[in-house]
Coordinates of C-alpha atoms in Angstrom, one line a residue:
Chain A
M1 CA 0.0 0.0 0.0
D2 CA 1.2 3.5 -0.8
E3 CA 2.7 5.3 2.1
T4 CA 0.4 8.3 1.8
V5 CA -2.6 6.0 1.7
A6 CA -1.5 4.0 4.8
E7 CA -1.0 7.3 6.6
F8 CA -4.4 8.5 5.5
F9 CA -5.9 5.2 6.9
K10 CA -4.0 5.6 10.1
R11 CA -5.2 9.2 10.7
T12 CA -8.8 8.4 9.7
I13 CA -9.0 5.5 12.1
L14 CA -7.3 7.4 14.8
K15 CA -10.0 10.1 14.6
I16 CA -12.7 7.5 15.6
P17 CA -13.5 7.4 19.3
M18 CA -12.9 4.0 20.9
A19 CA -16.6 3.7 21.9
E20 CA -17.7 4.0 18.3
M21 CA -14.9 2.0 16.7
M22 CA -16.9 -1.2 16.2
T23 CA -20.1 0.6 15.0
I24 CA -18.2 2.7 12.4
L25 CA -16.1 -0.2 11.1
K26 CA -19.2 -2.3 10.7
A27 CA -21.0 0.5 8.9
W28 CA -18.0 0.8 6.6
D29 CA -18.5 -2.8 5.7
F30 CA -15.0 -3.3 4.2
L31 CA -13.5 -5.6 6.8
S32 CA -15.6 -8.7 7.4
E33 CA -17.0 -9.9 10.8
N34 CA -14.3 -12.6 10.8
Q35 CA -11.5 -10.2 10.1
L36 CA -12.7 -7.8 12.8
Q37 CA -12.8 -10.7 15.3
T38 CA -9.1 -11.3 14.8
V39 CA -8.3 -7.9 16.2
N40 CA -8.1 -7.2 19.9
F41 CA -10.2 -4.2 20.6
R42 CA -9.2 -3.9 24.2
Q43 CA -5.6 -2.8 23.5
R44 CA -4.3 0.7 23.5
K45 CA -5.6 2.8 20.6
E46 CA -2.3 3.2 18.8
S47 CA -1.7 -0.5 18.7
L48 CA -5.3 -1.1 17.6
V49 CA -5.0 1.3 14.8
Q50 CA -1.8 -0.4 13.7
D51 CA -3.5 -3.7 13.6
L52 CA -6.4 -2.4 11.6
V53 CA -4.1 -0.7 9.1
L54 CA -2.3 -3.9 8.6
L55 CA -5.6 -5.7 8.0
C56 CA -6.6 -3.1 5.4
E57 CA -3.2 -3.5 3.7
K58 CA -3.7 -7.2 3.6
K59 CA -7.1 -6.7 2.0
R60 CA -5.5 -4.3 -0.5
A61 CA -7.6 -1.4 0.5
S62 CA -7.5 1.5 -1.9
L63 CA -7.6 5.3 -1.4
N64 CA -11.3 5.1 -2.3
D65 CA -12.0 2.7 0.6
A66 CA -10.2 5.1 3.0
A67 CA -12.3 7.9 1.6
I68 CA -15.5 5.9 2.2
L69 CA -14.4 5.3 5.8
D70 CA -13.9 9.1 6.1
I71 CA -17.5 9.6 4.8
V72 CA -18.8 7.1 7.3
Y73 CA -17.0 8.9 10.2
T74 CA -18.4 12.3 9.0
Q75 CA -21.9 10.9 8.8
F76 CA -21.6 9.9 12.4
H77 CA -20.1 13.2 13.3
R78 CA -21.9 15.6 11.0
H79 CA -22.2 18.2 13.7
Q80 CA -18.5 18.8 13.5
K81 CA -18.9 20.5 10.2
V82 CA -20.8 23.7 9.4
W83 CA -23.2 23.1 6.5
D84 CA -24.2 25.6 3.8
V85 CA -27.3 25.1 1.6
F86 CA -27.4 25.6 -2.2
R87 CA -30.6 25.8 -4.2
M88 CA -30.7 24.8 -7.8
S89 CA -33.3 25.7 -10.4
R90 CA -34.2 24.7 -13.9
E91 CA -36.3 26.3 -16.7
P92 CA -40.0 25.5 -16.3
G93 CA -41.6 23.1 -18.6
E94 CA -38.6 20.7 -18.7
D95 CA -39.0 17.0 -19.2
I96 CA -39.7 14.8 -16.3
D97 CA -36.6 14.3 -14.1
L98 CA -35.6 10.7 -14.6
F99 CA -32.8 10.7 -12.1
D100 CA -30.4 7.9 -12.5
M101 CA -28.0 7.8 -9.5
E102 CA -25.2 6.1 -11.4
Q103 CA -25.5 8.5 -14.3
F104 CA -25.4 11.4 -11.8
K105 CA -22.2 10.1 -10.2
R106 CA -20.5 9.5 -13.6
S107 CA -21.4 12.9 -14.8
F108 CA -20.4 14.7 -11.6
K109 CA -17.0 12.9 -11.6
K110 CA -16.4 13.6 -15.3
I111 CA -17.1 17.3 -14.9
L112 CA -14.7 17.7 -12.0
Q113 CA -12.0 15.6 -13.4
R114 CA -12.1 17.4 -16.7
A115 CA -11.5 20.7 -15.0
L116 CA -9.1 19.5 -12.3
K117 CA -6.6 16.7 -12.9
N118 CA -5.9 16.1 -9.3
V119 CA -9.1 15.5 -7.4
T120 CA -10.4 12.5 -5.4
I121 CA -14.1 12.0 -5.6
S122 CA -16.0 9.3 -3.6
F123 CA -19.7 8.5 -3.2
R124 CA -21.7 6.7 -0.5
D125 CA -25.4 6.1 -1.0
A126 CA -27.5 7.1 2.0
E127 CA -31.2 6.7 3.1
E128 CA -34.0 8.5 1.4
N129 CA -32.4 8.2 -2.0
A130 CA -29.6 10.6 -1.1
V131 CA -25.9 10.5 -1.8
W132 CA -22.9 11.7 0.2
I133 CA -20.1 12.9 -1.9
R134 CA -16.5 13.5 -0.6
I135 CA -14.2 15.7 -2.7
A136 CA -10.5 16.2 -1.9
W137 CA -9.1 19.0 -3.9
G138 CA -5.7 19.2 -5.5
S139 CA -4.4 21.5 -8.0
Q140 CA -2.6 21.3 -11.4
Y141 CA 0.7 20.5 -9.6
R142 CA -0.3 19.2 -6.3
K143 CA -1.9 15.9 -5.3
P144 CA -5.3 16.1 -3.6
N145 CA -5.2 17.1 0.1
Q146 CA -7.0 14.3 1.8
Y147 CA -7.2 16.2 5.1
R148 CA -9.4 19.1 3.9
P149 CA -12.2 17.4 2.0
V150 CA -15.5 18.9 1.2
Y151 CA -18.7 16.9 1.7
V152 CA -21.9 17.3 -0.4
V153 CA -25.2 15.7 0.5
Y154 CA -27.7 15.6 -2.3
Y155 CA -31.2 14.2 -2.2
S156 CA -32.2 13.0 -5.6
Q157 CA -34.9 14.9 -7.5
T158 CA -34.8 17.8 -5.1
P159 CA -33.3 21.3 -5.9
Y160 CA -31.2 21.4 -2.7
A161 CA -27.7 20.4 -1.9
F162 CA -25.9 20.7 1.4
T163 CA -22.1 21.3 1.5
S164 CA -19.7 21.4 4.3
S165 CA -18.1 24.8 4.6
S166 CA -14.6 24.8 3.4
Q167 CA -11.8 27.3 3.5
L168 CA -10.8 26.5 -0.1
R169 CA -13.4 28.9 -1.5
S170 CA -11.9 28.9 -5.0
N171 CA -13.3 25.6 -5.9
I172 CA -16.9 26.2 -4.9
P173 CA -18.0 27.6 -8.3
L174 CA -16.7 24.4 -10.0
L175 CA -18.4 22.3 -7.4
G176 CA -21.7 24.1 -8.0
Q177 CA -21.3 23.7 -11.7
A178 CA -20.7 20.0 -11.5
L179 CA -23.8 19.6 -9.2
T180 CA -26.0 21.6 -11.4
I181 CA -25.1 19.9 -14.6
A182 CA -25.1 16.3 -13.2
S183 CA -28.5 16.8 -11.6
K184 CA -29.9 18.3 -14.8
H185 CA -30.5 21.8 -13.4
H186 CA -29.6 25.1 -14.9
Q187 CA -28.7 27.5 -12.1
I188 CA -27.4 27.2 -8.6
M189 CA -27.3 29.8 -5.9
K190 CA -26.2 29.8 -2.3
M191 CA -28.9 30.3 0.3
D192 CA -28.4 32.5 3.3
L193 CA -28.7 29.5 5.6
R194 CA -26.0 27.9 7.6
S195 CA -25.8 25.6 10.6
R196 CA -24.0 22.6 12.1
Y197 CA -27.2 20.6 12.2
L198 CA -27.6 19.1 8.8
D199 CA -30.9 17.4 9.8
S200 CA -32.4 20.7 10.9
L201 CA -31.3 22.4 7.6
K202 CA -33.0 19.5 5.7
A203 CA -36.2 20.0 7.8
I204 CA -36.2 23.7 7.1
V205 CA -35.7 23.6 3.3
F206 CA -37.9 20.5 2.8
K207 CA -40.5 22.1 5.1
Q208 CA -40.7 19.0 7.2
Y209 CA -40.6 20.8 10.6
N210 CA -44.2 21.6 11.1
Q211 CA -46.0 18.3 10.6
T212 CA -48.9 18.2 13.0
F213 CA -52.1 18.5 11.1
E214 CA -55.7 18.7 12.2
T215 CA -57.6 15.6 11.2
H216 CA -60.7 13.9 12.4
N217 CA -58.6 10.9 13.4
S218 CA -56.1 12.7 15.6
T219 CA -56.7 12.2 19.3
T220 CA -54.0 14.5 20.6
P221 CA -55.3 17.8 21.8
L222 CA -53.9 20.6 19.8
H223 CA -53.9 23.2 22.4
E224 CA -51.5 21.9 25.0
R225 CA -50.3 24.2 27.7
S226 CA -46.7 23.5 27.0
L227 CA -45.3 26.8 28.3
G228 CA -46.1 26.0 31.9
L229 CA -48.9 28.4 32.8
D230 CA -50.7 25.9 35.1
I231 CA -53.6 27.7 36.6
N232 CA -54.4 24.8 38.8
M233 CA -51.2 25.1 40.7
D234 CA -51.0 25.9 44.4
S235 CA -54.0 28.0 45.3
R236 CA -51.8 30.3 47.3
I237 CA -50.2 31.6 44.1
I238 CA -52.2 34.3 42.4
H239 CA -51.5 35.4 38.8
E240 CA -52.0 39.0 38.8
N241 CA -51.7 39.5 35.0
R242 CA -53.2 36.2 33.9
I243 CA -54.9 37.7 30.9
E244 CA -51.7 39.1 29.6
K245 CA -49.9 35.9 30.2
E246 CA -52.5 34.0 28.4
R247 CA -52.3 36.4 25.4
V248 CA -48.6 36.1 25.3
Q249 CA -48.8 32.3 25.3
R250 CA -51.5 32.3 22.6
V251 CA -49.4 34.5 20.3
T252 CA -46.3 32.5 20.9
Q253 CA -48.1 29.2 20.1
E254 CA -49.5 30.8 16.9
T255 CA -46.1 31.9 15.8
F256 CA -44.0 29.0 16.7
G257 CA -46.5 26.2 16.5
Y258 CA -46.7 23.0 18.5
Y259 CA -43.8 21.2 17.0
P260 CA -40.1 21.0 18.1
Q261 CA -38.2 23.8 16.4
P262 CA -35.4 22.9 13.9
R263 CA -32.0 23.5 15.5
L264 CA -29.9 26.5 14.5
E265 CA -27.0 28.1 16.4
F266 CA -27.2 31.7 15.3
A267 CA -29.0 34.4 13.3
Q268 CA -27.0 37.2 11.9
Y269 CA -28.4 40.6 10.8
K270 CA -26.2 43.0 8.8
L271 CA -27.8 46.4 9.1
E272 CA -27.1 49.1 6.5
T273 CA -29.9 51.5 7.4
K274 CA -29.9 55.1 8.4
F275 CA -30.2 55.7 12.1
K276 CA -33.8 56.7 13.0
S277 CA -34.2 58.5 16.2
D278 CA -37.2 60.2 17.9
L279 CA -35.0 62.8 19.5
N280 CA -34.1 65.6 17.3
G281 CA -30.5 66.5 17.1
G282 CA -28.8 63.4 18.3
I283 CA -25.3 62.7 17.0
L284 CA -26.3 59.8 14.9
A285 CA -29.5 61.2 13.6
E286 CA -28.0 63.7 11.3
R287 CA -25.9 61.3 9.3
E288 CA -26.7 60.7 5.7
E289 CA -24.7 57.5 5.4
P290 CA -26.3 54.3 6.6
L291 CA -25.2 53.0 9.9
R292 CA -23.3 49.7 9.4
C293 CA -23.7 47.3 12.2
L294 CA -23.8 43.5 12.7
I295 CA -26.1 41.9 15.2
K296 CA -25.7 38.2 15.9
F297 CA -27.9 36.1 18.1
S298 CA -26.3 32.9 19.3
S299 CA -27.7 30.0 21.2
P300 CA -27.3 26.2 21.5
H301 CA -30.8 26.1 20.1
L302 CA -31.8 29.5 18.7
L303 CA -35.4 29.0 17.7
E304 CA -36.3 27.4 21.0
A305 CA -34.7 30.3 22.8
L306 CA -36.6 32.8 20.7
K307 CA -39.8 30.9 21.5
A308 CA -39.1 31.2 25.2
L309 CA -38.4 34.9 25.1
A310 CA -41.9 36.3 25.4
P311 CA -43.3 33.8 27.9
A312 CA -40.3 34.5 30.1
G313 CA -41.1 38.2 30.1
I314 CA -37.9 39.2 28.3
A315 CA -39.5 40.4 25.1
D316 CA -42.9 41.6 23.9
A317 CA -45.1 39.3 22.1
P318 CA -45.4 39.2 19.1
L319 CA -41.7 39.0 18.4
S320 CA -40.3 40.9 15.5
P321 CA -41.0 39.1 12.2
L322 CA -37.3 39.4 11.4
L323 CA -36.8 36.8 14.1
T324 CA -39.8 34.6 13.5
C325 CA -39.5 34.3 9.7
I326 CA -36.3 32.3 10.0
P327 CA -37.6 28.8 9.3
N328 CA -40.3 30.0 6.9
K329 CA -37.9 31.9 4.7
G330 CA -35.1 29.4 5.2
M331 CA -32.6 32.2 6.1
N332 CA -30.5 32.9 9.1
Y333 CA -28.3 35.6 7.5
F334 CA -30.1 38.8 6.8
K335 CA -29.0 42.1 5.1
I336 CA -31.3 44.9 6.0
R337 CA -31.2 48.0 3.9
D338 CA -33.5 51.0 3.8
K339 CA -36.2 50.6 1.2
Chain B
M1 CA -118.6 -23.8 90.1
E2 CA -116.3 -26.7 90.7
L3 CA -115.1 -26.6 87.2
A4 CA -113.7 -23.1 87.7
D5 CA -112.1 -24.3 90.8
T6 CA -110.5 -27.3 89.2
L7 CA -109.1 -25.0 86.5
R8 CA -107.2 -23.0 89.0
P9 CA -104.9 -25.4 90.7
D10 CA -103.8 -22.8 93.2
G11 CA -107.2 -22.9 94.5
D12 CA -108.2 -19.2 94.0
P13 CA -111.9 -19.0 93.5
K14 CA -111.7 -15.4 92.2
G15 CA -114.1 -14.3 89.4
G16 CA -116.0 -17.3 89.0
V17 CA -117.3 -18.6 85.6
L18 CA -117.7 -15.2 84.0
A19 CA -114.3 -14.2 85.0
H20 CA -113.0 -17.5 83.7
L21 CA -114.7 -17.0 80.4
E22 CA -113.2 -13.6 80.2
R23 CA -109.8 -15.0 80.8
L24 CA -110.4 -17.6 78.1
E25 CA -111.5 -14.9 75.7
T26 CA -108.5 -12.8 76.3
R27 CA -106.3 -15.8 75.9
M28 CA -107.9 -16.5 72.6
H29 CA -107.5 -13.0 71.4
R30 CA -103.9 -13.0 72.3
S31 CA -103.1 -16.2 70.5
R32 CA -105.1 -15.0 67.4
K33 CA -103.2 -11.8 67.5
K34 CA -100.0 -13.7 67.7
L35 CA -100.9 -15.6 64.6
E36 CA -101.9 -12.4 62.8
E37 CA -98.9 -10.3 63.8
P38 CA -96.3 -11.7 61.4
Q39 CA -98.5 -11.2 58.5
T40 CA -99.3 -7.6 59.3
V41 CA -95.7 -7.0 60.2
Q42 CA -94.7 -8.6 57.0
A43 CA -97.1 -6.5 55.1
E44 CA -96.0 -3.5 56.9
E45 CA -92.4 -4.4 56.3
S46 CA -92.9 -4.9 52.6
A47 CA -94.9 -1.7 52.4
L48 CA -92.0 0.2 54.0
V49 CA -89.4 -1.5 51.8
T50 CA -91.3 -0.5 48.7
E51 CA -91.6 3.0 50.1
I52 CA -87.8 3.1 50.7
Q53 CA -87.0 1.9 47.2
K54 CA -89.4 4.4 45.7
L55 CA -87.8 7.2 47.7
R56 CA -84.3 6.0 46.8
R57 CA -85.2 6.0 43.1
L58 CA -86.6 9.4 43.4
R59 CA -83.5 10.6 45.2
D60 CA -81.2 9.2 42.5
K61 CA -83.3 10.7 39.7
L62 CA -83.1 14.1 41.3
R63 CA -79.4 13.8 41.9
A64 CA -78.9 12.9 38.3
E65 CA -81.0 15.8 37.2
V66 CA -79.0 18.2 39.3
K67 CA -75.8 16.8 37.9
R68 CA -77.0 17.0 34.4
R69 CA -78.0 20.6 34.8
Q70 CA -74.7 21.4 36.3
A71 CA -72.4 19.6 34.0
G72 CA -74.3 19.9 30.8
F73 CA -73.7 17.1 28.3
G74 CA -71.4 14.4 29.3
L75 CA -71.1 10.7 28.6
L76 CA -70.0 10.0 32.2
H77 CA -73.1 11.5 33.6
I78 CA -75.3 9.3 31.4
L79 CA -73.4 6.2 32.7
Q80 CA -74.1 7.4 36.2
V81 CA -77.7 7.7 35.6
K82 CA -77.7 4.2 34.1
A83 CA -75.8 2.8 37.1
S84 CA -78.1 4.3 39.7
T85 CA -81.2 3.0 37.9
A86 CA -79.6 -0.5 37.6
N87 CA -81.1 -1.6 40.9
V88 CA -84.6 -1.2 39.4
E89 CA -86.7 -4.3 38.8
P90 CA -85.9 -5.8 35.5
D91 CA -89.3 -5.4 34.0
Q92 CA -89.3 -1.6 34.5
T93 CA -88.3 0.2 31.3
W94 CA -86.5 3.5 31.7
E95 CA -86.8 6.1 28.9
I96 CA -84.0 6.9 26.6
T97 CA -83.3 10.5 27.2
E98 CA -83.1 13.0 24.4
Q99 CA -79.5 13.6 25.4
E100 CA -78.6 10.0 24.8
V101 CA -80.1 10.1 21.3
L102 CA -78.0 13.2 20.5
E103 CA -74.9 11.6 22.0
R104 CA -75.3 8.5 19.8
K105 CA -75.8 10.7 16.7
W106 CA -72.7 12.7 17.6
E107 CA -70.6 9.5 18.0
N108 CA -71.9 8.2 14.7
L109 CA -71.1 11.4 12.9
K110 CA -67.6 11.4 14.3
A111 CA -67.1 7.9 13.1
V112 CA -68.3 8.7 9.7
L113 CA -66.0 11.7 9.5
Q114 CA -63.1 9.5 10.6
A115 CA -63.9 6.9 8.0
Y116 CA -64.0 9.5 5.2
R117 CA -60.3 9.2 4.8
F118 CA -60.8 5.8 3.2
T119 CA -62.3 7.7 0.2
G120 CA -58.8 9.0 -0.5
L121 CA -59.6 12.7 -0.3
S122 CA -61.0 14.1 2.9
G123 CA -60.7 17.3 4.9
K124 CA -61.4 19.1 8.2
L125 CA -62.4 22.7 8.7
T126 CA -59.8 24.7 10.5
S127 CA -60.0 28.1 12.0
R128 CA -58.5 29.7 8.9
G129 CA -59.5 27.3 6.2
V130 CA -59.4 23.6 5.6
C131 CA -56.9 20.8 6.2
V132 CA -57.0 18.5 3.3
C133 CA -55.9 14.8 3.7
I134 CA -54.9 12.7 0.7
S135 CA -54.8 9.1 1.7
T136 CA -53.0 7.0 -0.9
A137 CA -53.6 3.4 -1.7
F138 CA -52.5 0.8 -4.1
E139 CA -54.2 -2.5 -4.9
G140 CA -56.4 -2.3 -1.8
N141 CA -53.5 -1.5 0.5
L142 CA -53.8 1.8 2.4
L143 CA -50.5 3.6 2.1
D144 CA -49.2 7.0 3.3
S145 CA -51.4 10.0 3.9
Y146 CA -50.4 13.5 2.9
F147 CA -51.8 16.7 4.4
M148 CA -52.2 20.3 3.2
D149 CA -53.3 23.3 5.2
L150 CA -55.2 25.6 3.0
I151 CA -55.9 29.2 4.1
V152 CA -59.1 30.5 2.6
Q153 CA -58.3 34.0 1.7
K154 CA -57.8 36.0 -1.5
P155 CA -55.6 34.5 -2.8
L156 CA -56.1 31.0 -1.7
R157 CA -52.8 29.7 -0.5
I158 CA -51.2 26.6 1.0
H159 CA -50.0 27.4 4.5
R160 CA -48.0 24.2 5.0
H161 CA -48.1 20.6 3.8
S162 CA -46.5 17.2 4.2
V163 CA -46.1 16.6 0.4
P164 CA -42.6 15.4 -0.4
V165 CA -40.3 18.0 -1.9
F166 CA -39.9 16.0 -5.2
I167 CA -43.6 16.1 -6.1
P168 CA -44.2 19.2 -8.3
L169 CA -46.6 20.8 -5.8
E170 CA -45.5 24.4 -6.6
E171 CA -46.0 23.9 -10.3
L172 CA -49.5 22.4 -9.8
S173 CA -50.6 25.0 -7.3
A174 CA -49.3 27.8 -9.5
K175 CA -51.3 26.5 -12.4
Y176 CA -54.5 25.3 -10.8
L177 CA -54.9 26.4 -7.2
E178 CA -56.5 29.7 -7.9
T179 CA -58.5 28.8 -10.9
N180 CA -59.7 25.3 -10.5
I181 CA -59.2 23.8 -7.1
Q182 CA -61.0 20.6 -7.9
H183 CA -58.6 19.9 -10.7
F184 CA -55.7 20.8 -8.5
L185 CA -56.8 18.4 -5.8
F186 CA -57.5 15.6 -8.2
T187 CA -54.3 16.0 -10.1
L188 CA -52.3 16.1 -6.8
C189 CA -54.2 12.9 -5.7
E190 CA -53.1 11.3 -9.0
Y191 CA -49.5 12.2 -8.5
L192 CA -49.4 11.1 -4.9
N193 CA -51.3 7.8 -5.5
A194 CA -49.0 7.0 -8.4
Y195 CA -45.9 7.8 -6.4
S196 CA -47.1 5.7 -3.5
G197 CA -47.9 2.8 -5.8
R198 CA -44.5 2.9 -7.5
K199 CA -42.8 3.1 -4.1
Y200 CA -44.9 0.2 -2.9
Q201 CA -43.8 -2.0 -5.8
A202 CA -40.2 -1.1 -5.4
D203 CA -40.3 -1.8 -1.7
R204 CA -42.0 -5.1 -2.3
L205 CA -39.3 -6.1 -4.8
Q206 CA -36.6 -5.2 -2.3
S207 CA -38.1 -6.9 0.7
D208 CA -40.0 -10.0 -0.7
F209 CA -38.0 -10.9 -3.8
A210 CA -34.4 -10.1 -2.7
A211 CA -33.5 -13.7 -3.6
F212 CA -34.1 -13.0 -7.3
L213 CA -32.0 -9.9 -7.4
A214 CA -28.3 -10.2 -8.2
G215 CA -27.4 -6.7 -7.0
P216 CA -28.9 -3.8 -5.2
L217 CA -32.1 -2.2 -6.7
Q218 CA -31.2 1.2 -8.1
R219 CA -34.0 3.7 -7.5
N220 CA -34.6 7.4 -7.0
S221 CA -36.8 9.6 -4.8
L222 CA -39.8 9.6 -7.2
C223 CA -39.4 5.8 -7.9
N224 CA -39.7 6.7 -11.6
L225 CA -36.4 5.0 -12.7
L226 CA -35.7 1.5 -11.5
S227 CA -32.6 -0.5 -12.6
F228 CA -31.8 -4.0 -11.4
T229 CA -30.2 -7.3 -12.4
Y230 CA -32.3 -10.4 -11.7
K231 CA -32.7 -14.0 -12.4
V232 CA -35.9 -15.8 -13.2
E233 CA -35.0 -18.6 -10.8
P234 CA -33.3 -17.6 -7.6
R235 CA -31.1 -20.6 -7.1
G236 CA -31.2 -21.8 -10.7
Q237 CA -28.8 -21.8 -13.6
S238 CA -30.7 -19.3 -15.5
F239 CA -28.8 -16.3 -17.0
P240 CA -29.0 -12.9 -15.3
L241 CA -31.0 -10.2 -16.9
C242 CA -30.7 -6.5 -16.6
A243 CA -33.9 -4.5 -16.4
R244 CA -34.4 -0.8 -16.7
L245 CA -37.8 0.6 -16.0
L246 CA -38.7 4.2 -16.8
Y247 CA -41.9 5.8 -15.6
K248 CA -42.2 8.9 -17.6
D249 CA -45.8 9.5 -16.8
L250 CA -45.8 10.4 -13.1
T251 CA -49.5 9.7 -12.8
R252 CA -49.1 6.0 -13.6
T253 CA -47.9 3.0 -11.7
L254 CA -46.8 1.1 -14.7
P255 CA -43.6 1.9 -16.6
T256 CA -43.7 3.7 -19.9
D257 CA -40.4 2.4 -21.1
V258 CA -38.9 -1.0 -20.4
T259 CA -35.5 -2.3 -21.5
V260 CA -34.5 -5.9 -20.6
T261 CA -31.2 -7.3 -21.8
Y262 CA -29.3 -10.5 -21.0
Q263 CA -26.3 -9.4 -19.0
G264 CA -23.2 -9.0 -21.2
M265 CA -24.8 -10.5 -24.3
D266 CA -25.5 -8.5 -27.4
A267 CA -26.5 -10.9 -30.1
L268 CA -29.1 -13.4 -29.2
S269 CA -30.5 -16.5 -30.8
T270 CA -34.2 -16.3 -31.7
S271 CA -35.4 -18.3 -28.7
W272 CA -33.5 -16.2 -26.3
E273 CA -34.7 -13.0 -28.1
E274 CA -38.2 -14.2 -27.7
Q275 CA -37.7 -14.8 -24.0
R276 CA -36.1 -11.4 -23.6
A277 CA -39.0 -9.7 -25.4
S278 CA -41.6 -11.6 -23.3
Q279 CA -39.8 -10.4 -20.1
E280 CA -40.0 -6.9 -21.4
N281 CA -43.7 -7.3 -22.0
L282 CA -44.3 -8.7 -18.5
F283 CA -42.7 -5.6 -16.9
R284 CA -44.7 -3.3 -19.1
T285 CA -48.0 -4.8 -18.4
K286 CA -47.9 -6.1 -14.8
P287 CA -46.9 -4.4 -11.6
L288 CA -43.4 -5.2 -10.6
H289 CA -44.0 -7.4 -7.6
H290 CA -46.6 -9.4 -9.5
V291 CA -44.0 -10.2 -12.2
F292 CA -41.8 -11.6 -9.5
T293 CA -44.6 -13.4 -7.8
S294 CA -45.2 -15.2 -11.2
F295 CA -41.5 -16.1 -11.3
A296 CA -41.8 -17.6 -7.9
R297 CA -44.9 -19.5 -8.8
K298 CA -43.3 -20.9 -11.9
G299 CA -40.5 -22.0 -9.8
E300 CA -42.8 -23.8 -7.4
M301 CA -44.6 -25.5 -10.2
L302 CA -41.3 -26.6 -11.7
D303 CA -40.3 -28.0 -8.3
M304 CA -43.5 -29.8 -7.9
S305 CA -43.3 -31.3 -11.4
L306 CA -39.8 -32.5 -10.6
V307 CA -40.9 -34.1 -7.4
S308 CA -43.9 -35.8 -9.0

């Protein structure tokens, strides 16, 4: 086995936490059960990794097999990457999309390899007719850098693709082109939506986050008092502003619904508006140029935090539509200019 | 006179005959009374018991009435009334209250509304419009249901839905939602039912007939392109065939284009060509899982003929 490939194997297997080693190796499905049983998984990690690399060498594992292991690891640790969302479009009135996964893969590979001689492209099929693509970029003179790959997740016959953010920005247009052509679209644009939580991004763009519907068959009550205003609590507690509390709760439920919110970590607002002040003659009020400022809301779970603001008394209800439109519009990056 | 004396062994001659007769009379009265007493007591007793039962019944009825007026309609209250009147003699018929009739009608109506989803297209009024439910089915199997929350405003719009992203909902709604909602709903039903049917066939092939497949089944989200390599006999010596099914009409569950080839063979003898063409025809005319069921049955028949 090539030295660089062996090194790549070693570093990829070293990344895997001991607790997940068996699961990930089984999901990789390259080493058989019997072969895995010959290895002692209780030894120190370094020795275990050496044994596994030897096994891979014996089985003549290729660079592609290592790349697939890398994909499996990333699938288990998708939160370690930050994901961007791209939306593709095609001219209306096109023929029916007869998506052939093999044809897509061939086409995608051909387009990239035609433009860049040195590039490693690997595919792994995933559930719901999706494919994970791993791309290691090289250049005309340099071999692909296996330690800074880009991942793309594409669900067939949808206009959306999810890519892991990469510092190597120069190759993004080429990647976009390959995706667009291979999936038989015409245009691609980057959405103002970014998060670590790939599944939440998918829920937002596929509009799968608000899925409780009223039917005659549903037995679950729609109006659950989930925000804790329990009026039947201790009778010694008196709610002085019960009416207002109930209004706030109602408005919150109307805006945020009864479903668990998709998970985002931040919302960023870039303001380029003129400063508006009630007071005449403030320093900022006389300026002609727009005030540039960046406001960022961060949270382990931004939308749940926003939902809790009004009931906690920290903000007025209803919240600003700039905050509540995030899942609907599929944006968490905003540029606000004067109209 | 002596008689009276002999009757009183202690020898008291008081009263004489008349007194003696008196005493006999009293004795007789007493003993008759004693005979009568149980009967009257019994009669009195039973009269009282009946009275008690009547009063109890009246009390229960009044209680029930009070509760009903307090709580309004409630199934629980009806059951209580029924329970309290359960001690009544079996031959007494109690009237079915108006409320019970309404309750029964209400339960019936709810059941009918719930059953409506079996028609494939049903809905429920919401505060802002209607929530439409499209229940898909294929060959008598009830499959997934898809929902759409419509807001009845000018313009009519879809607030949210559970239709998969690869179904051309935007296209259809842009074309028909405003102008012809019936056509919109029926077309959407067609698309969703056809998608469900195709998905059902592909799932059946993967799960029930995996033994016939020589490799993984290639499919896509819409299940409108299926590609697989198969054998007519799972364990047999028959040659593997490659099939490619295209469903260009998204409202149908049968493919529009079928290509079957013998794996790795270009030129075929006439008999093999005939077989190949007949395989193509099978896939074009029968649902996918039925084709494989017929392969399985042929295999069984062959086995049986070998045994016999």
